[in-house]
Amino acid sequence: MSDFFTEAILIATFASGVRLAVPLLLASLGETFGQRSGVLNLGVDGIMLLGAFGGYYTVLKTGNVWYGLIAGIGIGVLFGLLSALISVTLLAEQGISGIGVYLFGLGMSDLLFLKLVGTPTPISKFPKLDIPGLSDIPWLGGMFFQHSVIVYLAFALVPLSTFVINRTTFGMRIRSVGENPEAADSLGVSVAGVRWATVTIGGTLAGVAGATLAIDLGIFQQNLTNAQGFIAIALVYFGAWRPIGVMLGSLLYGFVNALVLQLKTLEVIPPDLSNFAAMAPAIITILALVIVARRFRQPTALTKPFTRGT
Amino acid sequence: MTTANSSLRSRSRYVAYLVPVAAVVVALLIGAIMLLLLDASPIEGFREMIKGAFGSADALTSTALKATPLLFVGVGITIAFRANVINIGGEGQMVAGGLLGTTVALVLPDWPAVIMLPAVLIAGMVGGAIWGAIPGALKAYYGVNEILSTIMLNVVAVQLMNYLLRGPLIDPGEIERGTRIPQTERLQEGADLPLLFGSGRLHIGPFIAVAVAVAAYILLWRTPIGYRVRAVGQSTDAAQYAGIPVKRTIVLAMTLAGAMGGLAGAVLVFGSESHRMVTDGSTAGFTGSAGFNGIVAALFGGLHPLWTIPASFLFGGLLVGGNALQRAVQVPTPLVLALNGIVVVFVVATDRYRRLLRERASQAETAAQLASQAESNDDGAGEAAGGGVPPPIPPPPGSPPPKDEATP
């Protein structure tokens, strides 16, 4: 146990927590846009898996991690548009149609991997970037400023998302469509148009999250995400539909995961009990939802499809 | 006027029945394109699919067995959905039911089947009921979104299964031999589901499922409990005003849905050919994704327990056929899962359209009745909704109230 409290291990655990938080952060930021406009996209995990395979395969073939990221974006846009078609235009029951997208992503990414790759082959990872000056700060530098580029990009999206949602016309439309679509519609805002945009943003970021996960780990395997997409959806609730809250939630999850991994490696947690460690995120999520549900109100129109004249 | 309405009515109804079939056909066409891309013959694939699902007594047995958990879960989904609760927790409820049933079978002494079989099946129901009651209570009393809590409980259940089957419940023989396969010993014979017709495989599970579907129909439409469940699903405010205990009803609906899932899990264990509970580490390894597919079977059956019976059988056939297809044209197994996902998306995406058509049909019906009752007072469409003619299908959550389209 005493091993755990050495400075190096503490810093390393913290740093890996930040790193593990990134795919969750990207996916849940995207989902925040959709949910603020009233659409719950439950297919995030499926899109992440497809993005992860797309990113992995592109890097495997080209050796360029940025092409891999672009592949993740492309797949994310495509499946974001498809999700918008299903839940906005076809008015599907959002809680269930997303499960279909999830099953498709789970099967399809595995199928493509078996067909096109077969044996697990490692790929190159994102380049590291130590932020000049900041990375030399004792403790904090090692925790926050010695990461790969994608980590900084992901965290930069947090203030950007806050700005877009709270300070732009587009953001105002998102909020109005999520709170009172009838009123927004009567004022000439295209409810469907706004929701198509937000769901596509959500899909795009889910694809990026998947690609980031695969390129960060340097591998792909069946069910690589291990339900992280679902955790990401819960994080939006946890973060009370605000980008900052979502970021704090993602970091908490990253840290819990990093801690569990570290404790397993140091054999503080015996292998027999590792199943209980794996349950921890889900149980924490349920408890967090209980707390959040009492304090914050979800967007009024969440999960309610909109048809004019009702 | 009357003739025009009734022809509109029959046409809408007719189209409404065709919509999900068309959805499956389009999904299969996409599957055909995928097969072509995988260098496999779709024609041969689909021939094998139909043969594998419905082509022989053996195929029909496989389909019935595959349909059984879908029907249990689908019936549970129907009950929950009628109370406006979306139960995505079928997977976890099946695991919980399987685990509790298995534990009871391991703990109890070697009793005769007459006592043992009901005991383990009831234990399965209780396990699932607990796994359904938790998200139900969290929703009713704390306002926690049931979609998220049930998904998280699925994760908890699978880890619990992996722990129990690798630890406390593991077959002692696996430890002696050092093989450590995560499975129980062969469960006592008294708990085996009896086989029928000497087929060697077909057990009483499918018949229990059909009986349960009929019971759920009676519960929902012939008892005060069912009336409360449906009232809460239509409008919590109105139900509250009518003095119905809304929160308790939501918990009850989720508990019943969970019990159905638990029963599905128990039937999977005690009807399995190995008569053990086994895990490959994933939920789907135990459930075959029936906790998700049961939702689709229920939607396919129009959220009606009786229609869910043929819907489950057809959907079970689709899954069995998918496996036959995969083996016949030798494409990797995950193809079946991907196709399954496409079918889910298409059925769910067209579901709203189908319900719209059915509503339109019943509104036309009501309008026609009103027109014949009072020829002079022709603007009574608005009263139709409250006019004492109950709509045959309670409106789904968030659907348009049935007054705008009486005269389309």
Short mmCIF file of C-alpha atoms in Angstrom, two decimals, chain A residues 90-271:
data_model
loop_
_atom_site.label_atom_id
_atom_site.label_comp_id
_atom_site.label_asym_id
_atom_site.label_seq_id
_atom_site.Cartn_x
_atom_site.Cartn_y
_atom_site.Cartn_z
CA LEU A 90 -38.48 9.76 -38.52
CA LEU A 91 -39.33 10.63 -34.87
CA ALA A 92 -38.13 7.25 -33.61
CA GLU A 93 -38.30 6.33 -29.93
CA GLN A 94 -34.90 7.68 -28.92
CA GLY A 95 -34.23 5.25 -26.10
CA ILE A 96 -34.50 2.28 -28.43
CA SER A 97 -33.28 3.34 -31.87
CA GLY A 98 -29.89 4.15 -30.32
CA ILE A 99 -29.61 0.55 -29.12
CA GLY A 100 -29.91 -0.50 -32.77
CA VAL A 101 -27.07 1.83 -33.72
CA TYR A 102 -25.06 0.42 -30.80
CA LEU A 103 -25.60 -3.21 -31.85
CA PHE A 104 -24.73 -2.31 -35.44
CA GLY A 105 -21.53 -0.54 -34.39
CA LEU A 106 -20.54 -3.36 -32.06
CA GLY A 107 -21.02 -6.00 -34.75
CA MET A 108 -19.79 -4.00 -37.73
CA SER A 109 -16.54 -2.79 -36.15
CA ASP A 110 -15.72 -6.34 -35.08
CA LEU A 111 -16.66 -7.73 -38.51
CA LEU A 112 -14.48 -5.21 -40.33
CA PHE A 113 -11.60 -5.88 -37.96
CA LEU A 114 -11.80 -9.64 -38.52
CA LYS A 115 -12.17 -9.23 -42.28
CA LEU A 116 -9.62 -6.50 -42.95
CA VAL A 117 -7.05 -6.90 -40.17
CA GLY A 118 -7.47 -10.23 -38.41
CA THR A 119 -4.57 -10.29 -36.01
CA PRO A 120 -4.12 -7.41 -33.54
CA THR A 121 -1.34 -5.18 -34.88
CA PRO A 122 -0.16 -2.17 -32.89
CA ILE A 123 -0.19 1.26 -34.57
CA SER A 124 1.64 4.50 -33.92
CA LYS A 125 0.19 6.78 -31.25
CA PHE A 126 -0.38 10.52 -30.98
CA PRO A 127 2.85 12.54 -30.63
CA LYS A 128 3.56 13.95 -27.17
CA LEU A 129 3.71 17.67 -26.66
CA ASP A 130 5.17 19.14 -23.50
CA ILE A 131 3.80 22.66 -23.11
CA PRO A 132 6.90 24.88 -22.82
CA GLY A 133 7.22 26.36 -19.32
CA LEU A 134 4.07 24.80 -17.87
CA SER A 135 5.34 21.23 -18.22
CA ASP A 136 8.24 22.01 -15.86
CA ILE A 137 5.99 22.98 -12.95
CA PRO A 138 6.52 20.37 -10.24
CA TRP A 139 3.56 17.97 -9.81
CA LEU A 140 1.10 19.91 -11.97
CA GLY A 141 3.37 19.85 -15.02
CA GLY A 142 3.55 16.05 -14.94
CA MET A 143 -0.16 15.74 -14.40
CA PHE A 144 -1.57 18.17 -16.92
CA PHE A 145 1.04 19.46 -19.37
CA GLN A 146 2.96 16.45 -20.65
CA HIS A 147 0.29 14.92 -22.84
CA SER A 148 -0.38 14.21 -26.49
CA VAL A 149 -1.79 17.00 -28.66
CA ILE A 150 -5.30 15.53 -28.76
CA VAL A 151 -5.61 15.93 -24.98
CA TYR A 152 -5.13 19.70 -25.19
CA LEU A 153 -7.47 19.92 -28.18
CA ALA A 154 -10.19 18.03 -26.32
CA PHE A 155 -9.98 20.26 -23.27
CA ALA A 156 -9.95 23.35 -25.50
CA LEU A 157 -13.38 22.27 -26.74
CA VAL A 158 -14.83 22.83 -23.26
CA PRO A 159 -14.70 26.66 -23.22
CA LEU A 160 -15.56 26.66 -26.91
CA SER A 161 -18.71 24.61 -26.28
CA THR A 162 -19.69 26.80 -23.35
CA PHE A 163 -19.30 29.85 -25.55
CA VAL A 164 -21.30 28.38 -28.41
CA ILE A 165 -24.15 27.19 -26.18
CA ASN A 166 -24.40 30.33 -24.01
CA ARG A 167 -23.25 33.22 -26.16
CA THR A 168 -24.17 32.60 -29.79
CA THR A 169 -27.43 32.73 -31.73
CA PHE A 170 -27.00 29.07 -32.62
CA GLY A 171 -26.63 28.25 -28.91
CA MET A 172 -29.72 30.23 -28.04
CA ARG A 173 -31.64 28.30 -30.67
CA ILE A 174 -30.34 24.99 -29.28
CA ARG A 175 -31.54 25.90 -25.81
CA SER A 176 -34.92 27.18 -26.98
CA VAL A 177 -35.55 24.07 -29.08
CA GLY A 178 -34.65 21.89 -26.09
CA GLU A 179 -36.83 23.76 -23.64
CA ASN A 180 -39.85 24.77 -25.66
CA PRO A 181 -39.84 23.59 -29.26
CA GLU A 182 -43.39 24.88 -29.89
CA ALA A 183 -42.42 28.42 -28.94
CA ALA A 184 -39.17 28.23 -30.90
CA ASP A 185 -41.09 26.96 -33.90
CA SER A 186 -43.64 29.77 -33.68
CA LEU A 187 -40.77 32.27 -33.71
CA GLY A 188 -39.48 30.83 -36.95
CA VAL A 189 -36.67 28.64 -35.60
CA SER A 190 -36.40 25.38 -37.52
CA VAL A 191 -36.63 22.80 -34.73
CA ALA A 192 -35.66 19.96 -37.06
CA GLY A 193 -32.79 21.98 -38.53
CA VAL A 194 -31.28 22.78 -35.14
CA ARG A 195 -31.65 19.18 -34.00
CA TRP A 196 -30.08 17.83 -37.18
CA ALA A 197 -27.11 20.09 -36.51
CA THR A 198 -26.70 19.14 -32.84
CA VAL A 199 -27.10 15.41 -33.39
CA THR A 200 -24.53 15.59 -36.19
CA ILE A 201 -22.14 17.47 -33.89
CA GLY A 202 -22.71 14.75 -31.31
CA GLY A 203 -22.05 11.98 -33.83
CA THR A 204 -18.91 13.72 -35.07
CA LEU A 205 -17.45 14.05 -31.60
CA ALA A 206 -18.39 10.43 -30.82
CA GLY A 207 -16.48 9.33 -33.94
CA VAL A 208 -13.51 11.45 -32.88
CA ALA A 209 -13.73 10.02 -29.35
CA GLY A 210 -13.56 6.50 -30.74
CA ALA A 211 -10.64 7.26 -33.04
CA THR A 212 -8.85 8.97 -30.16
CA LEU A 213 -9.36 5.96 -27.92
CA ALA A 214 -7.96 3.55 -30.52
CA ILE A 215 -4.99 5.74 -31.46
CA ASP A 216 -4.25 6.49 -27.81
CA LEU A 217 -4.16 2.77 -26.99
CA GLY A 218 -2.52 1.91 -30.31
CA ILE A 219 -4.73 -1.15 -30.77
CA PHE A 220 -8.22 -2.26 -31.73
CA GLN A 221 -10.21 -5.19 -30.37
CA GLN A 222 -13.81 -6.33 -30.14
CA ASN A 223 -15.88 -3.95 -27.96
CA LEU A 224 -12.89 -1.64 -27.46
CA THR A 225 -15.02 1.04 -25.79
CA ASN A 226 -16.42 -1.30 -23.13
CA ALA A 227 -19.61 0.76 -22.71
CA GLN A 228 -17.76 4.11 -22.42
CA GLY A 229 -20.30 5.58 -24.83
CA PHE A 230 -23.07 4.86 -22.35
CA ILE A 231 -21.05 6.32 -19.50
CA ALA A 232 -20.56 9.42 -21.68
CA ILE A 233 -24.34 9.81 -22.01
CA ALA A 234 -24.74 9.53 -18.24
CA LEU A 235 -21.96 12.11 -17.81
CA VAL A 236 -24.12 14.66 -19.59
CA TYR A 237 -26.73 14.22 -16.85
CA PHE A 238 -23.98 14.17 -14.24
CA GLY A 239 -22.62 17.45 -15.61
CA ALA A 240 -26.10 18.96 -15.51
CA TRP A 241 -26.00 19.60 -19.30
CA ARG A 242 -23.12 22.11 -18.95
CA PRO A 243 -19.75 21.60 -20.67
CA ILE A 244 -17.82 22.45 -17.48
CA GLY A 245 -19.81 19.93 -15.46
CA VAL A 246 -19.33 17.34 -18.18
CA MET A 247 -15.58 17.96 -18.07
CA LEU A 248 -15.45 17.54 -14.28
CA GLY A 249 -17.42 14.32 -14.57
CA SER A 250 -15.11 12.98 -17.29
CA LEU A 251 -12.07 13.81 -15.18
CA LEU A 252 -13.58 12.08 -12.16
CA TYR A 253 -14.16 8.97 -14.26
CA GLY A 254 -10.70 9.15 -15.73
CA PHE A 255 -9.21 9.33 -12.25
CA VAL A 256 -11.33 6.49 -10.89
CA ASN A 257 -10.32 4.31 -13.84
CA ALA A 258 -6.66 5.23 -13.52
CA LEU A 259 -6.76 4.55 -9.79
CA VAL A 260 -8.36 1.15 -10.28
CA LEU A 261 -5.78 0.24 -12.94
CA GLN A 262 -2.95 1.38 -10.69
CA LEU A 263 -4.27 -0.49 -7.66
CA LYS A 264 -4.65 -3.61 -9.79
CA THR A 265 -1.09 -3.32 -11.06
CA LEU A 266 0.22 -2.87 -7.52
CA GLU A 267 -2.00 -5.80 -6.51
CA VAL A 268 -3.73 -3.78 -3.83
CA ILE A 269 -6.97 -5.07 -5.34
CA PRO A 270 -6.75 -8.89 -5.51
CA PRO A 271 -7.68 -10.29 -8.94
#
